[in-house]
């Protein structure tokens, strides 16, 4: 992967099927804020602590299967594939 | 349980009966912000202290019976069961 | 009492008579933000200091007779009795 | 006085005459934000420092004659007398 | 002067002539936010540092001729004279 | 380059072709927030730490090929060439 | 110059010609937020660190040729000459 997110941003590949994901989550079409499952491709180095200037690492890492808000982030295309760049704070949790 | 919430998020299983819960709370149907009872299934590792970058643990733990705002959080389905992901700050208190 | 509030929340039992309370406060019916008198039943352990992660205790304690904004907090019923869960910052002062 | 304000709150007795106060302040009836003179009856112990959790004392004390925004605070009655509970940050200054 | 401002507040006597001040500032009548010249009569002890609780002194002092936003602050009358109470952050600079 | 951005600002030269960039990103014309590719020409020295006053360096440096929000920043012309001044927080990531 | 800005304020003399500045910046008349070139005449001593109360110096100094947002700051006249008082955070960068 040749894209490195900055700070607390995470590059995510969305899981294809939306109605029934690999984690067994069924997402009703009518839900207002539908959480989505995806795979973390790359993570930023973290945010800088306001106190020390040190970078504080993210809790997610490449390979994690995550749940995030469907409307979070920005969609981008790299080498013809679709990804989403989201902030870690938009990630609700990790499967497995 | 194969879902780990991030930071200060909590995975909650809502108590079935809404009108008369196991804790004896009767919730009038007309209340605007009806508090709900539920069981904590899994908790995030906590939020990072802005000062030290250390993770500060949550006050609730798996197994706690809690009271939370009815409209808080995001509903998800894992393996066909309904859960809610809420932030700990939306939890009003613990029974028992 | 089997309900433990989280953080800076306080469980309050409202004083019955609203027009003339035991503390001698007469509350006009027309006031927009009518302060109410009540008794503290249980208090949260306090908020976590942003710096150290230590919990900073509340200034009110169980048994205190307090004055608080009438429209503050969330009404709940526990074992058939009415209570209010409010944040300590909505409490204006303590009698006695 | 049997009322102890919390944190940075101050219990104030408003000076009777509004048009010509004892400090010589003449307040035009048309002013939008008319400052008012009053006497401090009781003060809270102060706000907790975000850093140390220590309580930082207020700058006003009981007995001070103060100037504050007319529309600040909440009016209460204790034992039939009118008082105002305001935050210290709504106090503009001290006479004498 | 018998009025002591609190915290970062400053008691200012506005320079009489508005169209041509002693510092040579000409203020067009049409300007939306017309800066005004004035003399500092008294200053508060400063704001408390969030970290240490120590009071941090103001940069202006009694006697300073200052420039401030015309619509800043609250007008008060003390012993029949007009003053303005403004926060130091509304002061743009000092002459001389 | 004779322009030095302040603090966390970054001077960026936008990549010419918008529909198909050198990194292989295809940007659909209909996207609401279209990310853009560009080259970093100059970076500010960083933001000052609130704690120590020390300057905390940026994560991007001159020469980096970056992805940023299309509507971010301010367009300027220096010596007849177009640039954009953006804040580092508007940069989503770095290629390569 | 007999005007000393407070804190992070900067006294700026705007470069006369707006359409073609000395730095070679051409500013289109249609731009919404047109950056302007100017010369720094005087700078404030800096902002106080929230932590230590120490004053943190500005990055610009008298004599710097700067680029800033056209609509930033407050216009003032001193001894018949036009100046602008802006905050350093409204300055995008320094030429040369």
XYZ file of C-alpha atoms in Angstrom:
672
model
C 0.000 0.000 0.000
C 1.546 3.306 -0.984
C -0.687 5.658 1.026
C 0.222 6.728 4.547
C -2.593 8.450 6.487
C -1.662 11.402 8.701
C -2.174 11.616 12.476
C -5.312 9.722 13.600
C -6.611 8.925 10.141
C -7.198 5.358 9.005
C -7.414 3.958 5.473
C -10.241 1.430 5.305
C -11.411 -1.020 2.678
C -15.145 -1.446 3.048
C -16.525 -4.965 3.175
C -18.390 -5.605 -0.085
C -21.768 -6.923 0.988
C -23.631 -4.383 3.034
C -26.750 -6.305 3.971
C -24.954 -9.322 5.539
C -21.291 -8.841 6.504
C -18.683 -11.483 7.330
C -19.063 -10.694 11.029
C -22.696 -11.614 10.848
C -23.979 -8.089 11.170
C -27.273 -7.561 9.417
C -27.843 -3.955 8.639
C -31.428 -2.875 8.151
C -31.854 -0.579 5.175
C -33.938 1.827 7.142
C -31.413 2.621 9.867
C -30.415 6.261 9.935
C -26.791 5.782 10.986
C -25.936 2.345 9.616
C -22.640 1.035 10.977
C -20.417 -0.572 8.324
C -17.793 -3.253 8.526
C -14.400 -2.828 6.922
C -10.734 -3.803 6.978
C -8.017 -1.444 8.120
C -5.403 -1.091 5.374
C -3.154 1.559 6.888
C -3.165 3.768 9.974
C -1.658 7.133 10.740
C 1.125 7.440 13.310
C -1.334 8.910 15.822
C -2.103 12.308 17.258
C 0.405 14.455 19.019
C -0.066 14.784 22.743
C -0.856 18.407 23.561
C 1.434 18.161 26.517
C 4.602 16.538 25.311
C 4.354 16.732 21.546
C 4.867 12.968 21.528
C 2.796 10.982 19.068
C 0.193 8.770 20.769
C -0.400 5.564 18.777
C -3.806 4.500 17.514
C -5.663 1.519 19.001
C -6.446 -0.001 15.592
C -3.826 -1.512 13.309
C -3.619 -2.740 9.734
C -5.600 -5.946 9.364
C -8.228 -5.166 12.004
C -11.823 -5.800 11.019
C -13.713 -2.761 12.288
C -17.206 -1.347 12.648
C -17.656 2.305 11.728
C -20.403 4.788 10.945
C -21.558 4.465 7.345
C -21.427 8.180 6.711
C -17.991 8.679 8.239
C -14.934 9.719 6.310
C -14.006 10.573 2.745
C -14.140 8.158 -0.169
C -11.006 7.962 -2.328
C -9.815 5.781 -5.192
C -6.203 4.549 -5.285
C -5.075 2.527 -8.337
C -8.709 1.984 -9.232
C -9.793 0.567 -5.876
C -12.230 2.238 -3.476
C -11.125 3.165 0.033
C -12.359 5.353 2.831
C -10.224 7.640 4.948
C -11.772 7.996 8.408
C -10.671 9.286 11.772
C -10.128 6.648 14.436
C -12.738 8.340 16.610
C -15.364 7.289 14.047
C -14.532 3.616 14.648
C -16.879 1.945 17.127
C -15.005 -1.270 17.725
C -12.907 -4.182 16.478
C -14.098 -7.708 15.693
C -12.305 -10.776 16.983
C -18.148 -11.983 22.653
C -16.064 -11.165 19.628
C -16.526 -7.379 19.546
C -14.131 -5.063 21.351
C -15.349 -1.433 21.654
C -12.763 1.329 21.217
C -11.823 3.925 23.825
C -14.793 4.889 26.044
C -17.408 2.967 24.111
C -19.507 0.256 25.750
C -21.402 -2.623 24.150
C -24.775 -2.988 25.847
C -27.550 -5.563 25.641
C -30.816 -3.809 26.315
C -33.154 -5.352 28.860
C -36.165 -6.794 27.019
C -39.174 -5.373 28.810
C -39.247 -1.624 28.570
C -42.297 -0.802 30.658
C -41.182 -2.699 33.813
C -37.498 -3.609 34.072
C -35.833 -6.100 36.390
C -34.566 -3.244 38.549
C -38.092 -2.143 39.185
C -37.919 0.932 37.038
C -41.253 1.825 35.509
C -40.821 3.978 32.478
C -43.786 6.109 31.486
C -44.413 6.039 27.746
C -44.724 9.770 27.585
C -41.293 10.654 28.944
C -39.184 12.603 26.484
C -35.789 11.146 27.469
C -36.684 7.724 28.808
C -33.761 6.078 30.611
C -33.299 2.406 29.719
C -31.830 -0.493 31.632
C -29.265 -2.797 30.059
C -26.357 -5.155 30.660
C -22.799 -4.275 29.797
C -21.355 -6.915 27.463
C -17.974 -5.396 26.685
C -16.173 -2.147 27.417
C -13.469 -0.230 25.625
C -10.026 0.124 27.201
C -10.825 3.750 28.097
C -9.847 7.175 26.841
C -6.308 8.383 26.582
C -5.311 11.037 29.085
C -4.527 14.234 27.208
C -1.561 14.735 29.468
C 0.252 11.453 29.612
C -1.202 9.481 26.744
C -2.022 6.774 29.291
C -5.351 5.028 28.917
C -7.779 5.840 31.740
C -10.067 2.876 32.497
C -13.852 3.094 32.423
C -15.932 2.908 35.602
C -18.336 0.308 34.182
C -17.338 -3.292 33.478
C -18.818 -6.271 31.716
C -21.752 -7.631 33.702
C -22.866 -4.285 35.178
C -26.559 -3.559 35.001
C -26.771 0.081 33.904
C -29.224 2.893 33.311
C -28.729 4.935 30.134
C -30.583 7.408 27.961
C -32.970 5.632 25.615
C -31.845 7.588 22.587
C -28.123 7.168 23.248
C -25.768 5.234 21.047
C -25.937 3.229 17.841
C -27.869 0.016 17.388
C -25.948 -2.899 15.854
C -26.631 -6.563 15.234
C -23.913 -9.163 15.893
C -24.677 -12.789 15.024
C -28.347 -11.945 14.852
C -28.591 -10.355 18.305
C -29.315 -6.684 18.974
C -26.829 -4.560 20.853
C -26.197 -0.884 21.431
C -22.817 0.815 21.326
C -22.846 3.830 23.652
C -20.271 6.103 25.186
C -19.738 5.708 28.910
C -20.691 9.345 29.409
C -24.237 8.426 28.348
C -24.526 5.999 31.276
C -26.273 7.502 34.300
C -25.503 4.862 36.875
C -25.069 1.241 37.899
C -27.561 -0.934 39.790
C -26.561 -3.019 42.765
C -30.113 2.359 47.905
C -29.092 0.098 45.071
C -28.243 2.720 42.421
C -24.741 4.125 42.084
C -24.472 7.239 39.861
C -21.446 7.507 37.571
C -18.832 10.274 37.655
C -20.327 13.634 38.721
C -23.941 12.526 38.709
C -26.107 12.758 41.810
C -29.307 10.875 42.669
C -31.770 13.284 44.268
C -35.125 12.852 45.964
C -37.153 15.972 45.362
C -38.810 17.628 48.337
C -42.557 17.033 48.082
C -44.113 20.459 48.506
C -42.995 22.780 45.759
C -44.668 26.000 46.792
C -43.209 26.131 50.352
C -40.214 23.912 51.077
C -38.795 22.883 54.438
C -35.946 25.343 53.986
C -38.416 28.169 53.788
C -37.995 28.748 50.091
C -41.170 30.012 48.459
C -41.153 29.343 44.776
C -43.433 31.492 42.674
C -45.269 29.477 40.030
C -44.416 31.947 37.331
C -40.623 31.757 37.614
C -38.951 30.554 34.441
C -36.078 28.660 36.083
C -37.512 27.694 39.452
C -34.864 26.307 41.807
C -36.007 23.190 43.654
C -35.039 21.725 46.987
C -34.135 18.077 47.345
C -32.190 15.495 49.304
C -29.072 13.804 47.953
C -29.535 10.032 48.029
C -26.345 8.903 46.317
C -23.402 10.566 44.574
C -21.038 9.440 41.866
C -17.357 8.913 42.670
C -16.517 12.164 40.863
C -14.955 13.164 37.575
C -11.545 12.057 36.456
C -8.898 14.743 36.437
C -7.780 15.352 32.865
C -4.234 15.535 34.104
C -3.721 12.592 36.372
C -6.684 10.370 35.669
C -7.424 10.513 39.403
C -11.041 10.797 40.424
C -11.874 14.162 41.990
C -14.594 13.814 44.652
C -17.852 15.745 44.564
C -18.615 18.521 47.060
C -22.082 17.171 47.888
C -22.677 13.952 49.797
C -25.613 11.708 50.616
C -27.931 13.422 53.056
C -27.246 16.991 51.892
C -30.284 19.166 51.388
C -29.620 20.966 48.104
C -31.012 23.632 45.807
C -31.020 22.839 42.103
C -32.567 24.076 38.871
C -36.084 22.722 38.444
C -35.518 21.659 34.871
C -32.177 19.945 35.536
C -31.558 16.261 35.167
C -33.513 13.169 34.207
C -36.447 11.774 36.144
C -36.289 8.044 36.945
C -38.336 5.641 39.038
C -36.624 3.024 41.199
C -38.819 0.526 43.056
C -41.776 2.772 42.464
C -40.247 5.944 43.910
C -39.402 9.065 41.906
C -35.847 10.339 41.757
C -33.856 12.744 39.649
C -30.365 12.125 38.308
C -28.556 15.460 37.943
C -25.008 16.567 37.425
C -23.357 18.232 40.391
C -22.781 21.356 38.290
C -26.573 21.867 38.267
C -26.592 22.154 42.066
C -26.526 25.740 43.290
C -25.821 25.175 46.950
C -26.328 23.227 50.153
C -28.562 24.157 53.096
C -27.322 24.086 56.677
C -26.782 32.320 56.809
C -27.629 28.674 56.287
C -26.971 28.379 52.536
C -23.560 27.361 51.215
C -23.071 27.942 47.451
C -21.144 25.300 45.521
C -17.908 25.866 43.598
C -17.695 29.380 42.108
C -21.224 30.419 42.989
C -21.931 33.449 45.154
C -25.051 34.292 47.175
C -25.820 37.994 46.763
C -28.286 40.339 48.405
C -29.229 43.011 45.911
C -29.066 46.639 47.011
C -32.610 47.919 47.382
C -32.695 51.131 45.371
C -31.904 50.482 41.747
C -31.913 54.001 40.348
C -29.333 55.464 42.808
C -27.206 52.960 44.744
C -25.113 53.551 47.833
C -21.955 53.522 45.730
C -23.267 56.434 43.728
C -24.001 54.414 40.626
C -26.907 55.823 38.673
C -28.432 53.222 36.444
C -30.424 54.489 33.498
C -33.651 52.556 33.028
C -33.042 52.122 29.355
C -29.693 50.327 29.542
C -29.753 46.877 27.974
C -27.310 45.213 30.405
C -27.721 47.263 33.569
C -25.029 46.455 36.144
C -26.412 46.098 39.673
C -24.855 46.609 43.055
C -25.180 44.039 45.796
C -23.646 42.577 48.923
C -21.982 39.187 49.004
C -23.636 37.014 51.660
C -21.828 33.720 51.072
C -19.336 32.332 48.581
C -18.608 28.862 47.309
C -15.293 27.192 48.128
C -14.104 27.820 44.570
C -13.575 25.773 41.440
C -11.366 22.744 41.261
C -8.160 23.184 39.319
C -8.247 20.949 36.246
C -4.657 20.084 36.923
C -4.380 19.242 40.559
C -7.964 18.825 41.669
C -7.239 21.460 44.336
C -9.930 24.005 44.999
C -8.973 27.513 43.851
C -10.526 30.166 46.122
C -12.738 32.956 44.840
C -11.595 36.577 44.783
C -14.775 37.886 46.411
C -15.695 37.234 50.027
C -18.725 37.699 52.249
C -19.283 41.366 52.945
C -17.909 42.647 49.623
C -20.012 45.236 47.861
C -19.999 44.138 44.213
C -21.143 45.197 40.764
C -22.743 42.503 38.603
C -24.830 42.166 35.472
C -28.510 42.733 36.219
C -29.637 39.681 34.325
C -27.069 37.345 35.857
C -27.906 34.448 38.101
C -30.979 32.847 39.586
C -33.321 34.515 42.056
C -34.131 32.516 45.169
C -35.997 33.183 48.407
C -34.623 31.927 51.717
C -36.701 32.487 54.851
C -38.754 35.039 52.966
C -35.818 37.172 51.800
C -34.744 37.603 48.184
C -31.269 36.604 47.092
C -29.477 35.951 43.848
C -27.116 33.063 43.181
C -24.544 34.121 40.561
C -21.253 32.792 39.315
C -18.193 34.806 40.292
C -17.398 35.309 36.602
C -20.537 37.472 36.346
C -19.111 39.891 38.912
C -17.423 42.897 37.335
C -15.698 44.333 40.364
C -15.641 45.212 44.048
C -16.226 48.619 45.615
C -13.912 50.066 48.228
C -10.670 55.240 42.683
C -12.792 52.953 44.821
C -13.630 50.247 42.268
C -11.459 47.165 41.890
C -12.183 45.086 38.723
C -12.081 41.301 39.073
C -9.742 38.967 37.169
C -8.911 40.261 33.667
C -11.345 43.171 33.718
C -10.174 46.745 33.235
C -11.895 49.988 34.239
C -11.486 52.516 31.437
C -12.270 56.219 31.109
C -13.101 56.920 27.501
C -11.356 59.835 25.813
C -13.901 62.603 25.340
C -13.663 63.554 21.679
C -14.487 60.619 19.471
C -13.841 62.044 16.035
C -10.235 63.184 16.719
C -8.517 61.681 19.744
C -5.400 62.882 21.567
C -3.361 60.132 19.938
C -4.265 61.462 16.531
C -6.627 58.674 15.659
C -9.410 59.786 13.373
C -12.373 57.510 13.573
C -14.692 57.529 10.609
C -18.344 57.556 11.639
C -19.221 54.820 9.230
C -16.844 52.148 10.532
C -18.605 49.038 11.774
C -16.203 48.256 14.620
C -14.753 51.636 15.523
C -11.776 51.360 17.865
C -11.856 53.882 20.726
C -9.125 55.467 22.774
C -9.276 55.549 26.552
C -7.300 55.697 29.781
C -6.950 52.742 32.099
C -8.155 53.694 35.591
C -7.886 50.343 37.344
C -7.056 46.770 36.401
C -8.038 43.420 37.842
C -5.404 41.208 39.455
C -5.427 38.946 36.386
C -6.762 35.523 35.501
C -5.901 32.394 37.359
C -3.631 29.984 35.545
C -5.555 26.786 34.829
C -2.485 24.853 35.807
C -1.234 26.316 39.032
C -4.096 28.452 40.227
C -1.633 31.356 40.348
C -2.892 34.708 39.163
C -1.289 35.840 35.888
C -0.959 39.643 35.775
C -2.418 41.775 33.001
C -0.229 43.532 30.444
C -1.993 46.882 30.838
C -1.732 49.029 33.965
C -3.433 52.102 35.371
C -2.452 55.157 33.364
C -2.016 53.363 30.031
C -3.634 55.034 27.040
C -5.272 52.177 25.130
C -7.159 51.395 21.948
C -10.207 49.149 22.277
C -13.255 48.101 20.315
C -16.015 50.690 20.612
C -18.696 48.143 21.357
C -16.673 46.291 23.975
C -17.562 46.152 27.643
C -20.255 47.481 29.918
C -20.866 51.147 30.651
C -21.131 52.085 34.318
C -21.376 55.335 36.294
C -19.409 55.789 39.511
C -19.928 58.997 41.489
C -21.528 60.540 38.439
C -18.684 59.819 36.025
C -18.892 57.446 33.057
C -16.582 54.457 32.822
C -16.390 51.269 30.842
C -15.526 47.860 32.251
C -13.861 45.752 29.527
C -11.869 42.566 29.411
C -8.191 42.946 28.629
C -8.638 40.728 25.575
C -10.753 43.506 24.009
C -7.787 45.887 24.168
C -5.877 46.083 20.890
C -2.817 47.958 22.049
C -1.180 50.660 24.117
C -0.006 54.086 22.945
C 3.442 55.440 23.761
C 10.763 29.377 -2.928
C 10.535 32.712 -1.156
C 7.382 32.109 0.897
C 7.566 30.677 4.415
C 4.209 29.519 5.840
C 3.534 30.204 9.519
C 2.857 27.575 12.182
C 1.017 24.524 10.777
C 0.360 25.964 7.336
C 1.615 24.249 4.198
C 2.221 25.707 0.737
C 0.986 23.240 -1.881
C 1.239 23.080 -5.659
C -1.820 21.304 -6.961
C -1.303 18.484 -9.455
C -2.496 19.685 -12.865
C -4.871 16.985 -14.077
C -7.790 16.612 -11.729
C -9.621 13.692 -13.277
C -6.652 11.259 -13.278
C -3.702 12.117 -11.017
C -0.184 10.711 -11.034
C -0.985 8.553 -8.017
C -3.739 6.880 -9.938
C -6.552 8.524 -8.074
C -9.640 8.976 -10.200
C -11.856 11.680 -8.853
C -15.487 11.518 -9.864
C -16.877 14.910 -10.820
C -19.942 14.445 -8.725
C -18.223 13.903 -5.361
C -19.126 16.518 -2.819
C -15.760 16.682 -1.044
C -13.315 15.669 -3.764
C -9.836 14.961 -2.384
C -7.030 16.480 -4.486
C -3.442 15.490 -4.997
C -0.627 18.004 -4.700
C 3.035 18.549 -3.935
C 4.238 20.188 -0.764
C 6.436 23.188 -1.615
C 7.059 24.610 1.842
C 5.899 23.905 5.374
C 5.545 26.050 8.473
C 7.757 25.407 11.494
C 4.822 23.811 13.308
C 2.432 24.745 16.076
C 3.530 25.777 19.513
C 2.863 23.277 22.263
C 0.364 24.773 24.680
C 2.409 23.379 27.507
C 5.991 24.257 26.811
C 5.787 26.862 24.092
C 8.065 24.611 22.044
C 7.315 24.313 18.352
C 6.076 20.841 17.355
C 7.175 19.941 13.813
C 4.752 18.980 11.066
C 4.531 15.424 9.731
C 4.684 16.517 6.074
C 7.774 17.986 4.447
C 8.648 19.714 1.199
C 8.487 17.241 -1.660
C 5.744 15.052 -0.204
C 2.941 14.120 -2.570
C -0.226 14.569 -0.523
C -3.978 14.079 -0.656
C -6.111 16.920 0.666
C -9.690 18.154 0.623
C -10.428 20.026 -2.601
C -12.109 22.913 -0.826
C -9.389 23.309 1.786
C -7.175 26.348 2.083
C -6.678 29.657 0.323
C -5.527 30.045 -3.263
C -2.627 32.444 -3.842
C -0.435 33.396 -6.777
C 3.312 33.899 -6.307
C 5.361 35.079 -9.296
C 2.495 34.120 -11.569
C 2.141 30.535 -10.348
C -0.873 29.135 -8.472
C -0.465 27.690 -5.008
C -2.699 26.765 -2.112
C -2.007 27.501 1.537
C -3.643 24.826 3.700
C -3.393 23.713 7.287
C -1.718 20.377 7.861
C -4.890 19.089 9.508
C -6.604 19.292 6.099
C -4.108 16.789 4.668
C -5.427 13.229 4.639
C -2.249 11.369 3.853
C 1.032 11.043 1.966
C 1.736 8.902 -1.102
C 4.744 6.638 -1.314
C 5.987 53.963 16.053
C 4.149 54.776 19.246
C 1.604 51.927 19.277
C 2.347 48.650 21.040
C -0.080 45.799 20.210
C -1.123 43.490 23.059
C -0.512 39.744 23.192
C -0.592 38.129 19.716
C -1.760 41.199 17.841
C 0.269 42.675 15.001
C 0.184 46.194 13.564
C 0.381 45.991 9.768
C 0.786 48.574 7.025
C -0.967 47.300 3.935
C 0.929 47.354 0.659
C -0.570 50.088 -1.538
C -1.298 48.397 -4.852
C -3.749 45.585 -4.409
C -3.921 44.150 -7.909
C -0.140 43.584 -8.316
C 1.927 43.571 -5.113
C 5.693 43.924 -4.698
C 5.980 40.181 -4.067
C 4.449 39.491 -7.429
C 1.140 38.280 -6.087
C -1.713 38.978 -8.453
C -4.995 39.034 -6.665
C -8.055 38.385 -8.750
C -10.913 40.748 -7.926
C -13.395 37.949 -7.770
C -11.731 35.888 -5.052
C -13.874 35.472 -1.974
C -11.070 35.566 0.602
C -8.347 37.584 -1.119
C -5.020 37.368 0.692
C -3.262 40.722 1.053
C 0.373 41.646 1.368
C 1.609 44.013 4.061
C 4.513 45.071 6.235
C 4.663 44.348 9.926
C 5.149 47.602 11.850
C 4.906 46.337 15.414
C 4.130 43.062 17.150
C 2.690 42.206 20.547
C 4.840 40.450 23.131
C 2.994 37.183 22.472
C 0.372 35.103 24.205
C 0.748 33.764 27.689
C 1.294 30.040 27.966
C -1.686 28.491 29.716
C 0.696 26.337 31.671
C 3.426 28.579 32.933
C 2.055 32.053 32.444
C 5.197 32.795 30.428
C 4.781 34.886 27.306
C 5.415 32.911 24.095
C 6.926 35.138 21.385
C 5.365 35.589 17.967
C 6.944 34.159 14.820
C 6.650 37.427 12.867
C 8.675 40.522 13.652
C 8.696 44.164 12.632
C 9.849 44.497 9.033
C 8.467 41.160 7.824
C 6.544 41.240 4.569
C 3.509 39.067 5.201
C 0.473 37.576 3.481
C -2.804 37.781 5.382
C -6.525 37.410 4.799
C -7.996 40.572 3.304
C -10.920 40.660 5.695
C -8.819 40.036 8.799
C -8.370 42.528 11.592
C -9.495 46.038 12.442
C -8.566 49.147 10.477
C -7.189 52.047 12.495
C -5.652 55.434 11.701
C -2.630 56.689 13.659
C -1.335 60.191 12.913
C -3.297 60.162 9.689
C -1.902 56.894 8.337
C -3.905 53.703 7.807
C -2.950 50.525 9.609
C -4.537 47.185 10.371
C -4.399 45.378 13.704
C -4.592 41.625 13.112
C -3.948 38.525 15.158
C -0.872 36.548 14.183
C -3.063 33.515 13.496
C -4.557 35.416 10.535
C -1.110 35.626 8.913
C -0.533 32.892 6.322
C 3.177 33.315 5.782
C 6.243 35.503 5.370
C 7.981 36.459 2.118
C 11.722 36.168 1.664
